[in-house]
Amino acid sequence: MGKTLSIATLSLLLFLASTGNALNVFDVTKYGAQANADITQALLNAWKAACAAAGSSRVVVPEGTYRLGEVSLRGPCMGPIEVLELSMAKDKLLGNKMIVGENTNCKTLAINLRFDFITNSIVRDIRSMNSKNFHINVFGCKNLMFQHIIVSAPGNSVNTDGIHIGRSSGINITDSNIGTGDDCISLGDGSQDVTIRNVSCGPGHGISIGSLGKYMNEQPVFGIRVIGCTLTNTTNGVRIKTWPSNPTSGSATDMHFEDIIMNNVANPIIIDQVYCPWNQCKAQIPSKIKLSNISFRNIRGTSATKEAVELICSRNILCERVVLANIDLTYQGLEGPATSTCANVNPIISGKQNPPACVL
Ligand SMILES: *[C@@H]1O[C@H](CO)[C@@H](O)[C@H](O)[C@H]1NC(C)=O
Ligand SMILES: *[C@@H]1O[C@H](CO)[C@@H](O)[C@H](O)[C@H]1NC(C)=O
Ligand SMILES: *[C@@H]1O[C@H](CO)[C@@H](O)[C@H](O)[C@H]1NC(C)=O
Ligand SMILES: *[C@@H]1O[C@H](CO)[C@@H](O)[C@H](O)[C@H]1NC(C)=O
């Protein structure tokens, strides 16, 4: 493997300014890091030195195998910082090729990588394996690009969302491969202007907006684009889910799913406004989250269940401006061809519709 970093939680709280010219290099081995040893303190010290230095800085972790405990890399810093290995290309702002593992001694379940309040940054070539909790959590960030992210965990590992985004804007996730036990990507409240492109997902629960409406004072969701993605053997494909009986009203709008391939996906297209797993809510009270301006275009492949399309909106507030265009989902099972169900929505239909739209 070469680069096993055993990380409980890598908590990043940093602030990256715009790129300058001078480059200061902070090599963790100069701060006491040794191969196969615990480099938590060395990394922290190198980061602190980089953070305090004027101009651009680079924190270098030379190729090797290290141990790393929970580490919080905090800002604000004097200049932009890269964290990377020597073997990585120079143009990366934040690109640390590392394999993130788990610490089985942790009492609270660790998230492998947290990005909190990061702005204008790039995260590339990260591999996260077998997280105990979410693999990557993004909170309060702005203009953050994730590229070439690999997430792997068994399909039966509970609550191990690949990338969870909340209260963040201008987030892109591209060219990534996510296999895990929960949502490959989940977008919580306050996800705004998020583009997900060329992501392969599976196993897992698919790409989800939500769940929304469980908590008080959630922020609106808007401007979501999921383009050119492939889902394989997942329980859902593209999904929007909101809880019934939610405390306050809210909204999610301008959400578009385009050019998606489904391979053996149990619920390829699903809007679920009666999302209430394990009877945690009063399911009979309708959701107060308004969903609007949603499109599903060019979505094809195979469904693992007969019900390939489900659009179940709130009976209190109907879904508005939902588009189904060029849908081609087949089901091979004995119960006959794929079907679709609609409730409290009148989708705008165009192009091919297999299954026929809103016909059980
Ligand atoms: C994200 O993608 C959008 C649309 O392709 C682009 O306009 C934006 O600059 C990208 N943002 C980042 C942070 O890469
Ligand atoms: C999609 O992402 C994969 C990596 O997961 C990459 O190999 C491939 O080149 C990307 N495709 C495009 C069209 O960028
Ligand atoms: C998807 O599931 C099928 C049937 O269970 C299996 O044969 C196939 O290997 C799986 N594909 C992937 C990429 O895991
Ligand atoms: C609906 O979504 C489209 C595509 O993103 C956007 O251009 C348009 O402004 C949205 N309309 C409303 C009323 O939000």
Short mmCIF file of C-alpha atoms and ligand atoms in Angstrom, two decimals:
data_model
loop_
_atom_site.label_atom_id
_atom_site.label_comp_id
_atom_site.label_asym_id
_atom_site.label_seq_id
_atom_site.Cartn_x
_atom_site.Cartn_y
_atom_site.Cartn_z
CA MET A 1 0.00 0.00 0.00
CA GLY A 2 2.78 2.43 0.75
CA LYS A 3 0.76 5.21 2.29
CA THR A 4 -1.43 4.06 5.08
CA LEU A 5 -2.34 6.91 7.34
CA SER A 6 -4.38 5.72 10.24
CA ILE A 7 -6.59 8.67 10.97
CA ALA A 8 -9.32 8.94 13.50
CA THR A 9 -10.55 12.37 12.56
CA LEU A 10 -8.76 14.87 10.46
CA SER A 11 -10.54 18.01 11.38
CA LEU A 12 -9.67 20.88 9.15
CA LEU A 13 -10.56 24.36 10.23
CA LEU A 14 -8.54 26.55 8.01
CA PHE A 15 -8.90 29.59 5.95
CA LEU A 16 -7.17 29.79 2.63
CA ALA A 17 -6.47 33.11 1.06
CA SER A 18 -5.71 33.64 -2.61
CA THR A 19 -2.54 32.17 -4.08
CA GLY A 20 0.65 34.19 -3.77
CA ASN A 21 4.11 33.63 -5.23
CA ALA A 22 6.69 32.80 -2.53
CA LEU A 23 6.60 29.21 -1.34
CA ASN A 24 7.69 28.08 2.10
CA VAL A 25 8.05 24.35 2.54
CA PHE A 26 7.32 22.64 5.83
CA ASP A 27 8.35 19.01 5.75
CA VAL A 28 6.87 16.96 8.59
CA THR A 29 10.10 14.99 8.91
CA LYS A 30 11.75 18.25 10.03
CA TYR A 31 9.19 18.30 12.81
CA GLY A 32 9.98 14.83 14.08
CA ALA A 33 7.84 12.64 11.79
CA GLN A 34 9.25 9.18 11.17
CA ALA A 35 7.96 6.36 9.01
CA ASN A 36 5.64 3.95 10.81
CA ALA A 37 5.46 6.23 13.85
CA ASP A 38 2.72 8.54 15.06
CA ILE A 39 3.05 11.86 13.22
CA THR A 40 0.11 13.65 14.79
CA GLN A 41 2.22 16.19 16.66
CA ALA A 42 4.71 16.60 13.82
CA LEU A 43 1.93 17.34 11.35
CA LEU A 44 0.31 19.78 13.72
CA ASN A 45 3.59 21.59 14.32
CA ALA A 46 4.38 21.76 10.62
CA TRP A 47 0.89 23.11 9.99
CA LYS A 48 1.21 25.74 12.72
CA ALA A 49 4.52 26.92 11.29
CA ALA A 50 3.04 27.05 7.79
CA CYS A 51 -0.02 28.86 9.02
CA ALA A 52 2.05 31.53 10.73
CA ALA A 53 4.30 32.09 7.70
CA ALA A 54 3.60 34.93 5.29
CA GLY A 55 3.13 33.98 1.62
CA SER A 56 2.28 30.58 0.20
CA SER A 57 3.21 27.50 2.17
CA ARG A 58 3.34 23.82 1.55
CA VAL A 59 3.14 21.16 4.19
CA VAL A 60 4.82 18.05 2.86
CA VAL A 61 4.30 14.52 4.07
CA PRO A 62 6.90 12.43 2.21
CA GLU A 63 5.73 9.16 0.79
CA GLY A 64 5.64 6.47 3.45
CA THR A 65 3.45 4.80 6.03
CA TYR A 66 2.52 6.78 9.11
CA ARG A 67 0.13 6.73 12.01
CA LEU A 68 -2.03 9.73 12.66
CA GLY A 69 -4.46 10.43 15.47
CA GLU A 70 -7.19 13.03 15.44
CA VAL A 71 -5.72 16.24 14.19
CA SER A 72 -7.32 19.61 13.69
CA LEU A 73 -5.59 21.88 11.19
CA ARG A 74 -6.93 25.31 12.03
CA GLY A 75 -6.85 28.73 10.50
CA PRO A 76 -7.04 31.52 9.82
CA CYS A 77 -3.58 31.44 8.27
CA MET A 78 -1.30 34.10 6.85
CA GLY A 79 -1.41 32.70 3.32
CA PRO A 80 -2.62 29.81 1.20
CA ILE A 81 -1.43 26.38 2.25
CA GLU A 82 -1.04 23.15 0.36
CA VAL A 83 -0.90 19.86 2.18
CA LEU A 84 0.63 17.24 -0.02
CA GLU A 85 3.06 14.48 -0.61
CA LEU A 86 6.25 15.01 -2.50
CA SER A 87 5.07 12.69 -5.19
CA MET A 88 2.07 14.81 -6.00
CA ALA A 89 1.93 17.46 -8.70
CA LYS A 90 2.79 20.98 -7.72
CA ASP A 91 -0.35 22.69 -8.85
CA LYS A 92 -2.47 21.28 -6.09
CA LEU A 93 -3.74 23.63 -3.52
CA LEU A 94 -4.83 20.95 -1.11
CA GLY A 95 -4.09 17.54 -2.47
CA ASN A 96 -2.84 14.95 -0.09
CA LYS A 97 -2.78 11.49 -1.47
CA MET A 98 -3.53 9.52 1.59
CA ILE A 99 -5.43 6.50 2.61
CA VAL A 100 -7.60 7.31 5.52
CA GLY A 101 -8.44 4.45 7.80
CA GLU A 102 -10.10 3.96 11.11
CA ASN A 103 -9.13 3.95 14.74
CA THR A 104 -11.02 1.15 16.43
CA ASN A 105 -10.27 2.59 19.88
CA CYS A 106 -12.44 5.65 19.34
CA LYS A 107 -15.38 6.07 21.68
CA THR A 108 -17.38 8.38 19.46
CA LEU A 109 -17.58 7.27 15.88
CA ALA A 110 -15.04 9.21 13.91
CA ILE A 111 -15.60 10.98 10.62
CA ASN A 112 -12.48 10.40 8.53
CA LEU A 113 -12.16 13.89 7.11
CA ARG A 114 -13.95 17.06 8.11
CA PHE A 115 -13.81 20.28 6.17
CA ASP A 116 -15.27 23.11 8.22
CA PHE A 117 -15.44 26.72 7.01
CA ILE A 118 -12.96 26.23 4.18
CA THR A 119 -13.08 28.62 1.24
CA ASN A 120 -11.62 28.62 -2.28
CA SER A 121 -9.84 25.29 -2.05
CA ILE A 122 -9.21 22.11 -3.96
CA VAL A 123 -9.19 18.64 -2.48
CA ARG A 124 -7.76 16.00 -4.79
CA ASP A 125 -6.62 12.43 -4.81
CA ILE A 126 -7.94 11.44 -1.43
CA ARG A 127 -8.82 7.87 -0.62
CA SER A 128 -10.96 7.13 2.39
CA MET A 129 -11.48 3.56 3.53
CA ASN A 130 -13.80 1.98 6.06
CA SER A 131 -14.85 5.06 7.97
CA LYS A 132 -16.85 4.38 11.12
CA ASN A 133 -19.13 7.28 10.31
CA PHE A 134 -19.33 9.67 7.35
CA HIS A 135 -16.15 9.50 5.29
CA ILE A 136 -16.00 13.18 4.39
CA ASN A 137 -18.07 15.93 5.97
CA VAL A 138 -18.29 19.40 4.46
CA PHE A 139 -19.76 22.16 6.61
CA GLY A 140 -19.84 25.93 6.23
CA CYS A 141 -17.59 25.82 3.15
CA LYS A 142 -17.56 28.01 0.08
CA ASN A 143 -16.04 27.32 -3.34
CA LEU A 144 -14.54 23.95 -2.69
CA MET A 145 -13.67 21.49 -5.42
CA PHE A 146 -13.36 17.77 -4.79
CA GLN A 147 -11.72 15.78 -7.54
CA HIS A 148 -10.56 12.17 -7.81
CA ILE A 149 -11.94 11.12 -4.48
CA ILE A 150 -12.14 7.41 -3.80
CA VAL A 151 -14.30 6.16 -0.99
CA SER A 152 -14.62 2.52 -0.12
CA ALA A 153 -16.48 0.73 2.62
CA PRO A 154 -18.68 -2.35 2.69
CA GLY A 155 -22.26 -2.02 1.48
CA ASN A 156 -23.55 -3.03 4.90
CA SER A 157 -21.63 -0.45 6.96
CA VAL A 158 -24.18 1.76 8.71
CA ASN A 159 -24.28 5.56 8.33
CA THR A 160 -21.08 5.77 6.32
CA ASP A 161 -22.11 8.48 3.84
CA GLY A 162 -19.32 9.05 1.33
CA ILE A 163 -19.45 12.84 1.16
CA HIS A 164 -21.98 14.79 3.20
CA ILE A 165 -22.46 18.46 2.48
CA GLY A 166 -24.35 20.89 4.68
CA ARG A 167 -24.65 24.70 4.81
CA SER A 168 -22.14 25.15 2.02
CA SER A 169 -22.14 26.78 -1.39
CA GLY A 170 -20.19 26.46 -4.61
CA ILE A 171 -19.15 22.87 -4.01
CA ASN A 172 -18.13 20.62 -6.91
CA ILE A 173 -17.48 16.92 -6.76
CA THR A 174 -16.08 15.42 -9.95
CA ASP A 175 -14.36 12.32 -11.32
CA SER A 176 -14.85 10.31 -8.18
CA ASN A 177 -15.70 6.80 -7.19
CA ILE A 178 -17.73 6.14 -4.07
CA GLY A 179 -18.74 2.77 -2.68
CA THR A 180 -20.10 2.69 0.84
CA GLY A 181 -22.91 1.57 3.15
CA ASP A 182 -25.02 4.72 3.12
CA ASP A 183 -25.53 7.61 0.69
CA CYS A 184 -22.63 8.02 -1.71
CA ILE A 185 -23.25 11.75 -1.59
CA SER A 186 -25.82 13.42 0.62
CA LEU A 187 -26.75 17.07 0.55
CA GLY A 188 -28.20 18.39 3.78
CA ASP A 189 -29.92 21.68 4.48
CA GLY A 190 -28.21 24.78 3.19
CA SER A 191 -26.55 23.00 0.28
CA GLN A 192 -26.45 25.65 -2.45
CA ASP A 193 -24.85 25.63 -5.89
CA VAL A 194 -23.51 22.12 -5.78
CA THR A 195 -22.40 20.32 -8.94
CA ILE A 196 -21.76 16.59 -8.94
CA ARG A 197 -20.25 15.35 -12.20
CA ASN A 198 -18.83 12.04 -13.36
CA VAL A 199 -19.22 10.26 -10.06
CA SER A 200 -19.63 6.50 -9.89
CA CYS A 201 -21.60 5.29 -6.92
CA GLY A 202 -22.05 1.78 -5.60
CA PRO A 203 -22.61 -0.01 -3.40
CA GLY A 204 -24.52 2.51 -1.32
CA HIS A 205 -27.80 4.36 -1.03
CA GLY A 206 -27.27 6.60 -4.03
CA ILE A 207 -27.06 10.36 -4.41
CA SER A 208 -29.49 12.07 -2.08
CA ILE A 209 -30.76 15.52 -1.39
CA GLY A 210 -31.82 15.31 2.23
CA SER A 211 -33.01 14.18 4.40
CA LEU A 212 -34.53 17.59 4.98
CA GLY A 213 -36.98 18.81 7.57
CA LYS A 214 -35.93 16.88 10.61
CA TYR A 215 -34.63 19.87 12.55
CA MET A 216 -35.65 23.44 13.35
CA ASN A 217 -34.38 26.37 11.27
CA GLU A 218 -33.00 24.45 8.36
CA GLN A 219 -31.64 26.52 5.50
CA PRO A 220 -32.98 26.26 1.94
CA VAL A 221 -31.44 24.01 -0.67
CA PHE A 222 -31.04 25.28 -4.24
CA GLY A 223 -28.94 25.03 -7.35
CA ILE A 224 -28.10 21.33 -7.35
CA ARG A 225 -26.79 19.65 -10.49
CA VAL A 226 -26.03 15.95 -10.78
CA ILE A 227 -24.64 15.24 -14.24
CA GLY A 228 -23.08 12.26 -15.96
CA CYS A 229 -23.09 9.91 -13.00
CA THR A 230 -23.39 6.13 -12.84
CA LEU A 231 -25.04 4.20 -10.05
CA THR A 232 -24.45 0.49 -9.68
CA ASN A 233 -26.21 -1.90 -7.31
CA THR A 234 -27.41 0.91 -5.08
CA THR A 235 -30.65 1.00 -3.09
CA ASN A 236 -31.54 4.39 -4.58
CA GLY A 237 -30.39 6.26 -7.62
CA VAL A 238 -31.17 9.96 -7.40
CA ARG A 239 -33.34 10.85 -4.45
CA ILE A 240 -34.89 13.79 -2.68
CA LYS A 241 -36.16 12.96 0.79
CA THR A 242 -37.96 15.04 3.40
CA TRP A 243 -39.41 14.12 6.77
CA PRO A 244 -43.12 14.42 7.48
CA SER A 245 -44.24 16.31 10.60
CA ASN A 246 -41.24 18.59 10.40
CA PRO A 247 -41.10 21.48 12.87
CA THR A 248 -40.74 24.41 10.44
CA SER A 249 -41.40 24.97 6.77
CA GLY A 250 -38.57 25.00 4.28
CA SER A 251 -37.77 24.70 0.61
CA ALA A 252 -35.61 22.95 -1.90
CA THR A 253 -35.60 24.18 -5.47
CA ASP A 254 -33.67 24.18 -8.73
CA MET A 255 -32.43 20.59 -8.53
CA HIS A 256 -31.46 18.85 -11.77
CA PHE A 257 -30.40 15.31 -12.55
CA GLU A 258 -29.12 14.68 -16.05
CA ASP A 259 -27.40 11.93 -18.06
CA ILE A 260 -27.48 9.33 -15.34
CA ILE A 261 -26.95 5.61 -15.83
CA MET A 262 -28.57 3.16 -13.45
CA ASN A 263 -27.28 -0.39 -13.18
CA ASN A 264 -29.47 -2.65 -11.10
CA VAL A 265 -30.66 0.17 -8.84
CA ALA A 266 -33.57 -0.56 -6.50
CA ASN A 267 -35.23 2.90 -6.62
CA PRO A 268 -33.64 4.72 -9.55
CA ILE A 269 -35.71 7.94 -9.39
CA ILE A 270 -37.33 8.86 -6.14
CA ILE A 271 -38.86 11.86 -4.44
CA ASP A 272 -39.90 10.77 -0.97
CA GLN A 273 -41.69 13.32 1.16
CA VAL A 274 -42.89 10.66 3.58
CA TYR A 275 -39.38 9.63 4.59
CA CYS A 276 -39.73 8.28 8.09
CA PRO A 277 -37.41 5.36 8.74
CA TRP A 278 -37.96 3.30 11.90
CA ASN A 279 -41.16 5.26 12.69
CA GLN A 280 -39.16 8.16 14.07
CA CYS A 281 -41.84 10.68 13.14
CA LYS A 282 -45.56 11.22 12.87
CA ALA A 283 -45.85 10.00 9.33
CA GLN A 284 -49.48 11.12 8.98
CA ILE A 285 -48.58 14.83 9.30
CA PRO A 286 -47.47 15.99 5.83
CA SER A 287 -44.06 17.48 5.13
CA LYS A 288 -43.81 21.28 5.13
CA ILE A 289 -40.83 21.37 2.77
CA LYS A 290 -41.74 22.81 -0.60
CA LEU A 291 -40.03 21.10 -3.52
CA SER A 292 -39.95 22.82 -6.90
CA ASN A 293 -38.11 23.18 -10.20
CA ILE A 294 -36.80 19.65 -10.35
CA SER A 295 -35.77 17.83 -13.50
CA PHE A 296 -34.82 14.26 -14.32
CA ARG A 297 -33.43 14.10 -17.86
CA ASN A 298 -31.80 11.30 -19.81
CA ILE A 299 -31.90 8.70 -17.12
CA ARG A 300 -31.53 5.15 -18.33
CA GLY A 301 -30.57 1.68 -17.30
CA THR A 302 -31.96 -1.08 -15.15
CA SER A 303 -34.11 -1.07 -12.05
CA ALA A 304 -33.74 -3.83 -9.47
CA THR A 305 -37.40 -3.44 -8.46
CA LYS A 306 -40.60 -3.03 -10.43
CA GLU A 307 -41.19 0.48 -9.14
CA ALA A 308 -38.56 2.40 -11.06
CA VAL A 309 -39.95 5.91 -10.64
CA GLU A 310 -41.59 7.18 -7.46
CA LEU A 311 -42.56 10.79 -7.03
CA ILE A 312 -44.28 11.01 -3.66
CA CYS A 313 -44.79 14.63 -2.69
CA SER A 314 -46.38 16.21 0.35
CA ARG A 315 -50.16 16.32 0.32
CA ASN A 316 -49.92 19.66 2.09
CA ILE A 317 -47.66 21.38 -0.45
CA LEU A 318 -47.55 19.83 -3.90
CA CYS A 319 -44.26 19.56 -5.78
CA GLU A 320 -44.10 22.18 -8.50
CA ARG A 321 -42.45 22.19 -11.91
CA VAL A 322 -41.13 18.64 -11.91
CA VAL A 323 -39.81 17.53 -15.31
CA LEU A 324 -39.41 13.95 -16.49
CA ALA A 325 -37.64 13.85 -19.85
CA ASN A 326 -36.22 10.83 -21.68
CA ILE A 327 -36.50 8.21 -19.00
CA ASP A 328 -35.65 4.65 -19.99
CA LEU A 329 -35.53 2.24 -17.07
CA THR A 330 -36.18 -1.43 -17.52
CA TYR A 331 -37.04 -4.09 -15.01
CA GLN A 332 -36.47 -7.76 -15.77
CA GLY A 333 -38.34 -9.39 -12.89
CA LEU A 334 -41.26 -11.78 -13.08
CA GLU A 335 -43.83 -9.21 -11.88
CA GLY A 336 -43.79 -7.56 -15.27
CA PRO A 337 -42.38 -4.32 -16.65
CA ALA A 338 -41.25 -1.33 -14.60
CA THR A 339 -43.88 1.05 -13.23
CA SER A 340 -43.97 4.58 -11.87
CA THR A 341 -46.02 6.12 -9.07
CA CYS A 342 -46.85 9.76 -8.52
CA ALA A 343 -48.62 11.47 -5.64
CA ASN A 344 -49.27 15.19 -5.22
CA VAL A 345 -47.32 16.09 -8.33
CA ASN A 346 -48.12 16.61 -12.00
CA PRO A 347 -44.84 16.18 -13.80
CA ILE A 348 -44.12 17.89 -17.10
CA ILE A 349 -43.36 15.00 -19.41
CA SER A 350 -41.34 14.86 -22.61
CA GLY A 351 -39.41 12.38 -24.72
CA LYS A 352 -39.28 8.70 -24.00
CA GLN A 353 -41.08 7.49 -20.89
CA ASN A 354 -40.27 3.97 -19.88
CA PRO A 355 -41.98 3.23 -17.54
CA PRO A 356 -44.97 5.34 -18.61
CA ALA A 357 -45.01 8.36 -16.30
CA CYS A 358 -47.31 8.20 -13.29
CA VAL A 359 -48.88 4.88 -14.24
CA LEU A 360 -48.73 2.06 -11.74
C1 LIG B 1 -17.88 24.31 -10.02
O1 LIG B 1 -18.46 24.05 -11.27
C2 LIG B 1 -19.13 25.17 -11.78
C3 LIG B 1 -19.90 24.73 -13.02
O2 LIG B 1 -19.15 23.84 -13.81
C4 LIG B 1 -18.10 26.26 -12.07
O3 LIG B 1 -18.73 27.40 -12.59
C5 LIG B 1 -17.41 26.62 -10.75
O4 LIG B 1 -16.38 27.53 -10.98
C6 LIG B 1 -16.82 25.39 -10.09
N1 LIG B 1 -16.38 25.76 -8.75
C7 LIG B 1 -15.26 25.30 -8.20
C8 LIG B 1 -14.99 25.73 -6.80
O5 LIG B 1 -14.49 24.56 -8.79
C1 LIG B 2 -14.59 10.24 -14.91
O1 LIG B 2 -13.89 9.93 -13.71
C2 LIG B 2 -12.98 8.85 -13.84
C3 LIG B 2 -12.37 8.62 -12.46
O2 LIG B 2 -13.37 8.18 -11.57
C4 LIG B 2 -11.92 9.18 -14.86
O3 LIG B 2 -11.07 8.08 -15.02
C5 LIG B 2 -12.58 9.54 -16.19
O4 LIG B 2 -11.58 9.98 -17.09
C6 LIG B 2 -13.59 10.65 -15.98
N1 LIG B 2 -14.31 10.90 -17.23
C7 LIG B 2 -14.37 12.08 -17.80
C8 LIG B 2 -15.17 12.16 -19.04
O5 LIG B 2 -13.79 13.05 -17.34
C1 LIG B 3 -23.78 -5.85 -8.85
O1 LIG B 3 -24.59 -6.92 -8.42
C2 LIG B 3 -24.52 -8.05 -9.28
C3 LIG B 3 -25.59 -9.03 -8.84
O2 LIG B 3 -25.63 -9.16 -7.46
C4 LIG B 3 -23.11 -8.63 -9.22
O3 LIG B 3 -23.00 -9.72 -10.07
C5 LIG B 3 -22.13 -7.54 -9.67
O4 LIG B 3 -20.81 -7.98 -9.51
C6 LIG B 3 -22.31 -6.26 -8.86
N1 LIG B 3 -21.53 -5.21 -9.48
C7 LIG B 3 -20.64 -4.51 -8.80
C8 LIG B 3 -19.88 -3.48 -9.59
O5 LIG B 3 -20.45 -4.65 -7.60
C1 LIG B 4 -35.33 26.52 -12.46
O1 LIG B 4 -34.09 25.90 -12.80
C2 LIG B 4 -33.49 26.44 -13.95
C3 LIG B 4 -32.29 25.60 -14.30
O2 LIG B 4 -31.33 25.69 -13.31
C4 LIG B 4 -33.10 27.89 -13.67
O3 LIG B 4 -32.50 28.44 -14.80
C5 LIG B 4 -34.35 28.65 -13.32
O4 LIG B 4 -33.99 29.95 -12.92
C6 LIG B 4 -35.13 28.00 -12.19
N1 LIG B 4 -36.40 28.65 -12.06
C7 LIG B 4 -36.84 29.09 -10.90
C8 LIG B 4 -38.15 29.80 -10.93
O5 LIG B 4 -36.23 28.94 -9.85
#
